[in-house]
mmCIF file of C-alpha atoms in Angstrom:
data_model
loop_
_atom_site.group_PDB
_atom_site.id
_atom_site.type_symbol
_atom_site.label_atom_id
_atom_site.label_comp_id
_atom_site.label_asym_id
_atom_site.label_seq_id
_atom_site.Cartn_x
_atom_site.Cartn_y
_atom_site.Cartn_z
ATOM 1 C CA UNK S 1 44.999 228.579 214.954
ATOM 2 C CA UNK S 2 41.478 229.060 215.333
ATOM 3 C CA UNK S 3 39.877 231.774 213.263
ATOM 4 C CA UNK S 4 37.106 233.854 214.713
ATOM 5 C CA UNK S 5 33.815 234.546 212.454
ATOM 6 C CA UNK S 6 34.119 237.716 212.202
ATOM 7 C CA UNK S 7 38.400 237.635 211.584
ATOM 8 C CA UNK S 8 39.047 239.247 208.389
ATOM 9 C CA UNK S 9 40.685 237.685 205.484
ATOM 10 C CA UNK S 10 44.535 237.699 205.772
ATOM 11 C CA UNK S 11 46.870 237.709 202.962
ATOM 12 C CA UNK S 12 50.765 237.215 203.163
ATOM 13 C CA UNK S 13 51.718 238.156 199.770
ATOM 14 C CA UNK S 14 55.416 238.379 198.358
ATOM 15 C CA UNK S 15 56.099 234.587 199.368
ATOM 16 C CA UNK S 16 58.689 232.367 196.977
ATOM 17 C CA UNK S 17 61.038 230.345 199.848
ATOM 18 C CA UNK S 18 59.757 226.452 200.611
ATOM 19 C CA UNK S 19 60.563 226.343 203.961
ATOM 20 C CA UNK S 20 59.178 229.453 204.409
ATOM 21 C CA UNK S 21 55.655 229.050 202.229
ATOM 22 C CA UNK S 22 55.106 225.532 205.165
ATOM 23 C CA UNK S 23 55.894 227.635 207.771
ATOM 24 C CA UNK S 24 53.860 230.886 207.256
ATOM 25 C CA UNK S 25 51.436 228.777 206.002
ATOM 26 C CA UNK S 26 51.130 226.955 209.377
ATOM 27 C CA UNK S 27 49.803 229.935 210.878
ATOM 28 C CA UNK S 28 45.959 229.364 209.471
ATOM 29 C CA UNK S 29 46.686 232.520 207.012
ATOM 30 C CA UNK S 30 43.462 232.679 204.227
ATOM 31 C CA UNK S 31 45.843 233.667 200.751
ATOM 32 C CA UNK S 32 49.130 233.388 199.900
ATOM 33 C CA UNK S 33 50.706 235.654 197.055
ATOM 34 C CA UNK S 34 53.186 234.707 194.797
ATOM 35 C CA UNK S 35 55.033 237.760 192.617
ATOM 36 C CA UNK S 36 54.987 237.229 189.280
ATOM 37 C CA UNK S 37 56.114 240.580 187.910
ATOM 38 C CA UNK S 38 60.047 240.587 187.114
ATOM 39 C CA UNK S 39 60.665 243.869 188.357
ATOM 40 C CA UNK S 40 59.855 243.546 191.973
ATOM 41 C CA UNK S 41 62.494 242.030 194.608
ATOM 42 C CA UNK S 42 60.243 239.270 195.502
ATOM 43 C CA UNK S 43 59.646 238.178 191.917
ATOM 44 C CA UNK S 44 58.807 234.063 191.762
ATOM 45 C CA UNK S 45 60.979 233.198 189.233
ATOM 46 C CA UNK S 46 60.571 229.535 189.107
ATOM 47 C CA UNK S 47 57.938 227.245 191.012
ATOM 48 C CA UNK S 48 59.197 226.958 194.704
ATOM 49 C CA UNK S 49 60.001 222.883 196.288
ATOM 50 C CA UNK S 50 56.642 223.223 197.679
ATOM 51 C CA UNK S 51 53.282 225.497 197.414
ATOM 52 C CA UNK S 52 50.409 225.674 199.668
ATOM 53 C CA UNK S 53 47.371 223.540 200.073
ATOM 54 C CA UNK S 54 46.126 224.815 203.376
ATOM 55 C CA UNK S 55 45.109 228.338 202.140
ATOM 56 C CA UNK S 56 44.517 229.978 199.283
ATOM 57 C CA UNK S 57 47.570 230.816 196.136
ATOM 58 C CA UNK S 58 47.005 234.477 194.699
ATOM 59 C CA UNK S 59 49.088 235.427 191.356
ATOM 60 C CA UNK S 60 50.579 239.117 191.093
ATOM 61 C CA UNK S 61 50.342 240.235 187.735
ATOM 62 C CA UNK S 62 51.596 243.432 186.368
ATOM 63 C CA UNK S 63 50.256 244.132 182.422
ATOM 64 C CA UNK S 64 51.024 240.623 181.628
ATOM 65 C CA UNK S 65 49.815 239.116 178.563
ATOM 66 C CA UNK S 66 46.862 236.991 179.156
ATOM 67 C CA UNK S 67 49.062 233.807 177.887
ATOM 68 C CA UNK S 68 51.481 234.412 180.421
ATOM 69 C CA UNK S 69 48.728 234.980 183.284
ATOM 70 C CA UNK S 70 47.190 231.927 181.492
ATOM 71 C CA UNK S 71 50.614 229.481 182.287
ATOM 72 C CA UNK S 72 51.189 230.651 185.343
ATOM 73 C CA UNK S 73 48.223 230.025 186.499
ATOM 74 C CA UNK S 74 48.163 226.833 185.451
ATOM 75 C CA UNK S 75 51.458 226.131 186.698
ATOM 76 C CA UNK S 76 51.131 227.470 190.342
ATOM 77 C CA UNK S 77 47.019 226.195 190.383
ATOM 78 C CA UNK S 78 46.161 229.638 191.183
ATOM 79 C CA UNK S 79 43.066 230.641 193.086
ATOM 80 C CA UNK S 80 42.939 234.243 193.084
ATOM 81 C CA UNK S 81 44.881 236.799 189.803
ATOM 82 C CA UNK S 82 45.537 240.109 191.519
ATOM 83 C CA UNK S 83 45.891 242.228 188.900
ATOM 84 C CA UNK S 84 48.581 245.330 189.719
ATOM 85 C CA UNK S 85 48.901 247.488 186.626
ATOM 86 C CA UNK S 86 46.304 249.249 183.946
ATOM 87 C CA UNK S 87 44.563 246.159 183.079
ATOM 88 C CA UNK S 88 40.763 246.920 181.626
ATOM 89 C CA UNK S 89 37.980 246.243 182.197
ATOM 90 C CA UNK S 90 38.215 244.361 178.753
ATOM 91 C CA UNK S 91 41.149 242.479 179.477
ATOM 92 C CA UNK S 92 39.752 241.748 182.958
ATOM 93 C CA UNK S 93 36.347 240.256 180.572
ATOM 94 C CA UNK S 94 38.891 238.541 177.906
ATOM 95 C CA UNK S 95 41.033 236.785 181.100
ATOM 96 C CA UNK S 96 37.910 235.497 182.539
ATOM 97 C CA UNK S 97 36.719 233.391 178.737
ATOM 98 C CA UNK S 98 40.160 232.016 179.157
ATOM 99 C CA UNK S 99 39.665 230.694 182.397
ATOM 100 C CA UNK S 100 36.057 229.349 181.274
ATOM 101 C CA UNK S 101 36.793 225.733 180.520
ATOM 102 C CA UNK S 102 39.119 225.595 184.248
ATOM 103 C CA UNK S 103 38.139 225.714 187.785
ATOM 104 C CA UNK S 104 36.375 229.132 188.402
ATOM 105 C CA UNK S 105 38.929 231.624 189.272
ATOM 106 C CA UNK S 106 38.658 235.060 190.833
ATOM 107 C CA UNK S 107 40.403 237.982 190.358
ATOM 108 C CA UNK S 108 41.321 241.073 192.519
ATOM 109 C CA UNK S 109 41.841 244.552 191.249
ATOM 110 C CA UNK S 110 44.844 247.144 192.930
ATOM 111 C CA UNK S 111 44.369 250.396 193.251
ATOM 112 C CA UNK S 112 47.039 252.877 194.680
ATOM 113 C CA UNK S 113 44.996 255.420 197.013
ATOM 114 C CA UNK S 114 46.490 258.549 198.535
ATOM 115 C CA UNK S 115 43.110 260.771 198.575
ATOM 116 C CA UNK S 116 38.711 260.149 198.077
ATOM 117 C CA UNK S 117 39.453 261.209 194.563
ATOM 118 C CA UNK S 118 41.320 258.051 193.995
ATOM 119 C CA UNK S 119 38.355 255.679 194.225
ATOM 120 C CA UNK S 120 37.106 256.926 191.323
ATOM 121 C CA UNK S 121 38.611 255.102 189.188
ATOM 122 C CA UNK S 122 37.281 252.117 191.053
ATOM 123 C CA UNK S 123 33.597 252.741 189.245
ATOM 124 C CA UNK S 124 34.615 251.221 185.893
ATOM 125 C CA UNK S 125 34.885 248.125 187.619
ATOM 126 C CA UNK S 126 32.696 247.448 190.080
ATOM 127 C CA UNK S 127 30.808 244.248 187.697
ATOM 128 C CA UNK S 128 33.855 242.879 186.600
ATOM 129 C CA UNK S 129 36.057 241.821 189.993
ATOM 130 C CA UNK S 130 35.507 239.565 192.742
ATOM 131 C CA UNK S 131 37.875 242.038 195.343
ATOM 132 C CA UNK S 132 39.846 245.149 195.165
ATOM 133 C CA UNK S 133 42.876 245.494 196.989
ATOM 134 C CA UNK S 134 43.688 249.106 198.203
ATOM 135 C CA UNK S 135 47.528 250.121 198.215
ATOM 136 C CA UNK S 136 49.641 253.494 199.022
ATOM 137 C CA UNK S 137 49.899 255.671 195.615
ATOM 138 C CA UNK S 138 54.127 255.690 195.133
ATOM 139 C CA UNK S 139 57.324 255.429 192.550
ATOM 140 C CA UNK S 140 56.415 251.965 193.003
ATOM 141 C CA UNK S 141 53.125 250.117 191.490
ATOM 142 C CA UNK S 142 53.064 247.885 194.482
ATOM 143 C CA UNK S 143 55.703 247.204 197.417
ATOM 144 C CA UNK S 144 55.831 250.665 198.496
ATOM 145 C CA UNK S 145 55.973 249.810 202.362
ATOM 146 C CA UNK S 146 54.427 253.154 203.567
ATOM 147 C CA UNK S 147 50.672 253.593 204.644
ATOM 148 C CA UNK S 148 48.382 255.603 202.896
ATOM 149 C CA UNK S 149 45.343 257.716 204.886
ATOM 150 C CA UNK S 150 43.293 255.521 206.455
ATOM 151 C CA UNK S 151 40.625 257.563 206.788
ATOM 152 C CA UNK S 152 39.804 258.744 203.593
ATOM 153 C CA UNK S 153 38.519 254.662 203.146
ATOM 154 C CA UNK S 154 35.392 255.933 204.976
ATOM 155 C CA UNK S 155 34.781 257.862 200.966
ATOM 156 C CA UNK S 156 34.552 254.511 199.677
ATOM 157 C CA UNK S 157 30.905 254.023 198.874
ATOM 158 C CA UNK S 158 31.401 250.792 196.239
ATOM 159 C CA UNK S 159 29.791 247.737 196.737
ATOM 160 C CA UNK S 160 33.188 245.587 195.962
ATOM 161 C CA UNK S 161 34.699 244.533 198.820
ATOM 162 C CA UNK S 162 38.302 245.331 199.216
ATOM 163 C CA UNK S 163 41.294 244.324 201.229
ATOM 164 C CA UNK S 164 43.510 246.776 202.887
ATOM 165 C CA UNK S 165 47.359 246.671 202.077
ATOM 166 C CA UNK S 166 50.313 249.433 202.369
ATOM 167 C CA UNK S 167 53.310 249.619 204.941
ATOM 168 C CA UNK S 168 50.552 247.844 207.508
ATOM 169 C CA UNK S 169 52.881 246.712 210.301
ATOM 170 C CA UNK S 170 53.412 244.649 213.509
ATOM 171 C CA UNK S 171 52.192 247.637 215.615
ATOM 172 C CA UNK S 172 48.642 248.349 213.826
ATOM 173 C CA UNK S 173 46.191 245.407 214.784
ATOM 174 C CA UNK S 174 44.340 248.031 216.969
ATOM 175 C CA UNK S 175 44.497 250.455 214.977
ATOM 176 C CA UNK S 176 43.183 247.795 212.003
ATOM 177 C CA UNK S 177 40.089 247.526 214.754
ATOM 178 C CA UNK S 178 39.069 250.624 214.621
ATOM 179 C CA UNK S 179 39.689 252.088 210.866
ATOM 180 C CA UNK S 180 38.031 248.885 209.827
ATOM 181 C CA UNK S 181 35.238 248.749 212.106
ATOM 182 C CA UNK S 182 36.477 244.975 213.219
ATOM 183 C CA UNK S 183 36.358 243.741 209.429
ATOM 184 C CA UNK S 184 31.970 244.490 209.901
ATOM 185 C CA UNK S 185 31.799 246.537 206.099
ATOM 186 C CA UNK S 186 33.441 246.352 202.623
ATOM 187 C CA UNK S 187 37.021 245.831 204.091
ATOM 188 C CA UNK S 188 37.185 242.371 204.668
ATOM 189 C CA UNK S 189 40.560 241.434 205.000
ATOM 190 C CA UNK S 190 44.366 242.785 205.203
ATOM 191 C CA UNK S 191 47.402 242.284 202.975
ATOM 192 C CA UNK S 192 50.942 241.880 204.717
ATOM 193 C CA UNK S 193 53.972 241.840 203.355
ATOM 194 C CA UNK S 194 57.560 244.026 203.357
ATOM 195 C CA UNK S 195 56.676 245.247 207.117
ATOM 196 C CA UNK S 196 56.960 241.193 208.192
ATOM 197 C CA UNK S 197 60.328 240.285 206.563
ATOM 198 C CA UNK S 198 63.329 239.547 207.437
ATOM 199 C CA UNK S 199 64.495 240.375 203.341
ATOM 200 C CA UNK S 200 63.224 240.753 200.537
ATOM 201 C CA UNK S 201 60.557 237.762 200.180
ATOM 202 C CA UNK S 202 60.919 236.282 202.955
ATOM 203 C CA UNK S 203 58.631 236.672 206.056
ATOM 204 C CA UNK S 204 59.228 236.591 210.326
ATOM 205 C CA UNK S 205 57.169 234.313 211.131
ATOM 206 C CA UNK S 206 57.103 235.073 215.077
ATOM 207 C CA UNK S 207 56.024 238.437 213.749
ATOM 208 C CA UNK S 208 53.137 237.109 212.432
ATOM 209 C CA UNK S 209 52.318 234.667 214.613
ATOM 210 C CA UNK S 210 52.001 237.732 216.992
ATOM 211 C CA UNK S 211 49.987 240.076 214.897
ATOM 212 C CA UNK S 212 47.548 237.598 213.553
ATOM 213 C CA UNK S 213 47.029 236.620 217.417
ATOM 214 C CA UNK S 214 46.142 240.120 218.434
ATOM 215 C CA UNK S 215 44.116 240.666 215.729
ATOM 216 C CA UNK S 216 41.918 238.002 215.888
ATOM 217 C CA UNK S 217 40.969 239.102 219.854
#
């Protein structure tokens, strides 16, 4: 599938099945996420027999030790580290220093959003990460599968580009175009997960294919 020049970054997260990874990669997505938090129903306990080669690999961590992140990043040859816990700017500085001898790796910091006030916490991280990810505030650290009120995104005034996450479904393409102004602003992409699954960790390829086609028109 050919992506248009103004198309958003499309990240599909929560992958772990080798055949499903191949199928989803073939759709032409940009980033693929692997969750390394043991409490997740999509936890990747071992390296799949196939990993993507045409899209970027994103490792999702929750308050993991730097040593564990390093080990997994090298094992999976990650392009991005996504931090979904209480990781501080100091932690991120240390993490970057440990990766200085390797190929440059980019960092995404996730924030759980419910109201405009929740954007205040992003200000501490402006100069430390490459992207933010805005997810829905809920009982779980991530993967609640529900949307927050996207109208609060207009209150975000930071300079760090972000990806929108949290309950995006196959019927949301039109709303995303309106809400995110065709992705010509700080919102540069979307994160897709549970609403496109047949079961935890296994994506419905036809749902994804139809959604991506509609989103890129």
